[in-house]
Amino acid sequence: MRATLPNGLRVVIVPDRLAPVVSTEINYLAGSAAAPAGFPGTAHALEHMMFRGSSGLDRDQLAAIGARLGGSYNADTTENVTQFFYTAPAENLDVLLHIEALRMDGLTLAADDWAHERGAIEQEVSRDMSSPGYVYLSRLQSILFAGTPYEHDALGTRPSFDRTDTTLLRRFYRDWYAPNNAILVITGDVDPARTLALVRSAFAAIPARRLPPRPEIRPGPLHAQTLHFPTDYPMGLMAIASRMPGQNSHDFATARILSDVLSSQRGALYELVPQGHALLASFDFITKADAGIGIAIAAFPKGSAPGPLQARMQDILRGLRENGVPADLVDAAKRKELAQLGFAANSIAGLAESWSEALAIMGLQSPDDEAAAFASVTPEDVNRLARQVLDPQQSVTAILTPRDGGHTAAGKGFGGSESFASIPDHPVSLPDWANASLRSIRPPVPAVRPTTFTLPNGLKLIVRPAAVSHTINLYGIIRQNEDMEEPPGKEGIADITDELFHYGSTTHDRIGLQKALDDIAATESAGAEFSLNVLTPDFERGLALLAENELHPSLPEAAFRVVRANTAASLSGLLHSPDYLFGRALQAAVSPPGDPSLRQASPAQVMKLTLADCRAFWGAAYRPDLTTIVITGDITPDAAYRAIARAFGPWQAIGPTPLVDLPPRPDSRARVTHVPDPSSMQATVSLPESLGITVDDPEHFALNLGNEILGSGFSSRLYRDLRVRTGYVYTVRSHLTWKRHRSAYSISFGADPDKVAAARNAAVHDLITMQTEPVSEDELTMARAGLLRSLSLQSASLDTIAESYLHFSNLGLPLNQNDIAAQAYYTMDAIAIRDAFRKWVRPADLATIIKGPATAP
């Protein structure tokens, strides 16, 4: 259903009965391109301020509502559109609409709020500027679109935020945040007529406003140039970028097809990988409304000269430009894009996103128009566009060269920014309209039970039908652990074996298998984790190809040599990269010396591995009795069982069942480690420790619920005390990690290098308080409401449904674990939370691991 209110607000309502969940996405047709000259981050700043309160809904109430909803809510600013989206239980749709209506008509925009929020955005800029990839893309955009509003991306700059005030923000808000400049998309388990009545009630009284002229994007001439960037990546990257058509261009469908052809695993660019000339190769299409960016990208080993790879990439792009692209790859790309549109209904939030993109960014009437555009693309169209955009005289080449991040060392931490967010640190009275919808707290209705089977060979099959689209999704996992299963001296063989599944089966070689999948527009992957996404009529064919790849991989000698060399070359850079060293320090902090989890392959050792080692590992570790398959979508349980029995039934385990679970470990102890990262403007800090409790202990529910209060949400104590009250950090979270025989707890945060000690002390203080004082009734109520509602939201996507089943199966938990958890959270009291934290968490044993710029001694 679609309607336009008298004030100009366009409304689209798309029912999806997958789950009792609703998504709302309101699209304001203005972004950074409409910002005043010299203030590129204005739209981004206003996006932040939309969460700071409005008339009839102050900032604390908004945060409390978000916590109680338990859904995902956020926003995104692009060059042309700013989007605000919520996903929540369908019964709370009225709350979501009230929030958006109040924000559209009466945003507070207080100077004090902006003074705080400006610090948050500036820290966000620092975080992104610490990413070499972001620095490269930002510089690339400034060159491709120099002199236009696209010259800066939507993030903004620190200098512009320093000059921004609420007068500027209020002007932008009045100019663009009007009902006649917005599109509201609602998807999920809703009644269209009732929903439209709710929308009218919430939005009809908001007046339309005259809109300013929209900015035009007219880039000038572009001249070829080469850029150089140092990075902390474990490998080098060669990128060749060009302008591409935007999403509202009549050539956008052609551009998307060209991008798919260039990134195809049957294409010449990807062929650099199996030839041993690149560690990876692809083509990325960064889409924007009025223009796009196409980037041919390939990776080279750290320490290698990039020139040969650059020459090969240039030859490939020149050949495609001069000789045209293969027509069969164009056909395959069209089938793929049309099939992908069919998967949109498998996620309620994804459906809202699909419709929002079509209407608000592409200027279409529906995703069906997008499908029609893809269907009409011809090879001649693609070749015409290739000649235009692959012109070497109008390309920007970038070489991203890795540099050492140094070695781990003892050190102190970092911290601090300004105070910039507001979340409630006291009981909050909700407005009557919100309280009426949210005051009831009850366990979710038990989820639909899947049907389970066990094949004679031990393979476990879980089937969850859903008739929301004519698609079928299959996800499988083989319980493996390379730390336990790789023979001594054979470290790295698991990764090499997994990579070789890309090289086809004993029936189809790499190209032949990919073509067979392209012919039915299926997406497939094989290995220790495998998957198949396919249209319903082609499920049997897709399943046969998956089983062929999974059960009969070719494991060819030539490919083994290439993969082995690439693995060794990648390791040479990886072992010295800051991210690797940081992860390694985290693992060492919670594991005893000599623990299997600390095993690590070396380049020299990898080069000694043989194809016989690979085949032996495949025979021992790939087995049906450790395999679980989940099928969701347009299929009955019986039909799924028959198909899996035919395809995977002949698979038999060889030899004794291997041990795959790491053994229990002793309690970890405190230590301090600093990992230098010269590319970062901020530092990243983790405070980890091992836990003695396991996931099958009922007390782990008390830790989960307490962690929601302490550090797992925007209304958490850590967020309040480390960000809001003190401004020590930009982000802060706490995490519980569960495995069959091991568990861990950690607090992580990011900020500037001079506040680590203060931030750490504040975090530990909050943790100790969890052990000494019961949480407040208001905190418990908010956390309980959020967790109970969030559990029901996990059924709002076929992907998340399958992920949950695989997760529970891997942990040895019942598939109705969410229902068990809901009952535990519903009945738990504050004393149980305090006692669990007192019993299992050891604040004195938290390690301190820091990655970032050097700190003062």
Coordinates of N, CA and C in Angstrom, one line a residue, residues 2 12 72 76 104 163 233 238 347-348 410-411 447 488 562 581 603 635 690 766 800 846 848:
R2 N 0.5 2.3 -0.8 CA 1.2 3.5 -0.8 C 0.2 4.7 -0.7
V12 N 4.9 4.2 2.2 CA 4.8 2.9 1.6 C 4.8 1.9 2.7
S72 N 16.8 -2.8 17.0 CA 17.9 -2.1 16.4 C 17.4 -0.7 15.9
D76 N 21.7 6.9 9.2 CA 22.8 6.9 8.3 C 22.7 8.2 7.4
M104 N 10.4 15.0 13.5 CA 10.2 15.8 12.3 C 9.7 17.2 12.5
R163 N 33.2 25.1 13.8 CA 32.6 26.4 13.5 C 31.0 26.2 13.4
Y233 N 48.0 -2.4 7.0 CA 47.4 -3.6 6.5 C 48.5 -4.7 6.4
M238 N 46.6 -2.5 -4.6 CA 46.7 -1.7 -5.8 C 45.2 -1.4 -6.2
S347 N 14.2 -10.8 4.9 CA 14.5 -9.9 6.1 C 13.6 -8.8 6.1
I348 N 12.9 -8.6 7.3 CA 12.0 -7.5 7.4 C 12.7 -6.1 7.3
A410 N 55.3 -3.3 26.8 CA 54.5 -2.9 28.0 C 54.2 -1.4 27.8
G411 N 53.1 -1.0 28.3 CA 52.8 0.4 28.2 C 51.5 0.8 28.9
A447 N 9.1 -19.3 20.0 CA 9.3 -19.2 18.6 C 8.8 -20.5 17.9
P488 N 51.0 -31.6 14.6 CA 52.1 -30.8 14.9 C 53.0 -30.5 13.7
V562 N 49.7 -22.6 -5.6 CA 49.4 -21.1 -5.6 C 48.8 -20.7 -4.2
L581 N 48.7 -8.4 15.9 CA 49.4 -8.4 17.2 C 48.5 -8.1 18.3
P603 N 55.4 -18.5 7.7 CA 55.6 -18.6 6.3 C 56.5 -19.7 5.9
I635 N 10.3 -24.2 1.4 CA 10.4 -25.7 1.2 C 9.8 -26.3 2.5
S690 N 39.7 -14.6 31.4 CA 39.0 -15.9 31.2 C 38.0 -16.0 32.3
D766 N 33.0 0.5 37.9 CA 31.6 0.1 37.6 C 31.5 -1.4 37.7
T800 N 19.3 -14.6 10.2 CA 19.5 -14.7 11.7 C 18.9 -15.9 12.3
L846 N 41.8 -8.5 35.3 CA 41.6 -8.0 34.0 C 43.0 -7.6 33.4
T848 N 45.2 -5.6 30.4 CA 45.0 -4.3 29.6 C 45.8 -4.4 28.3

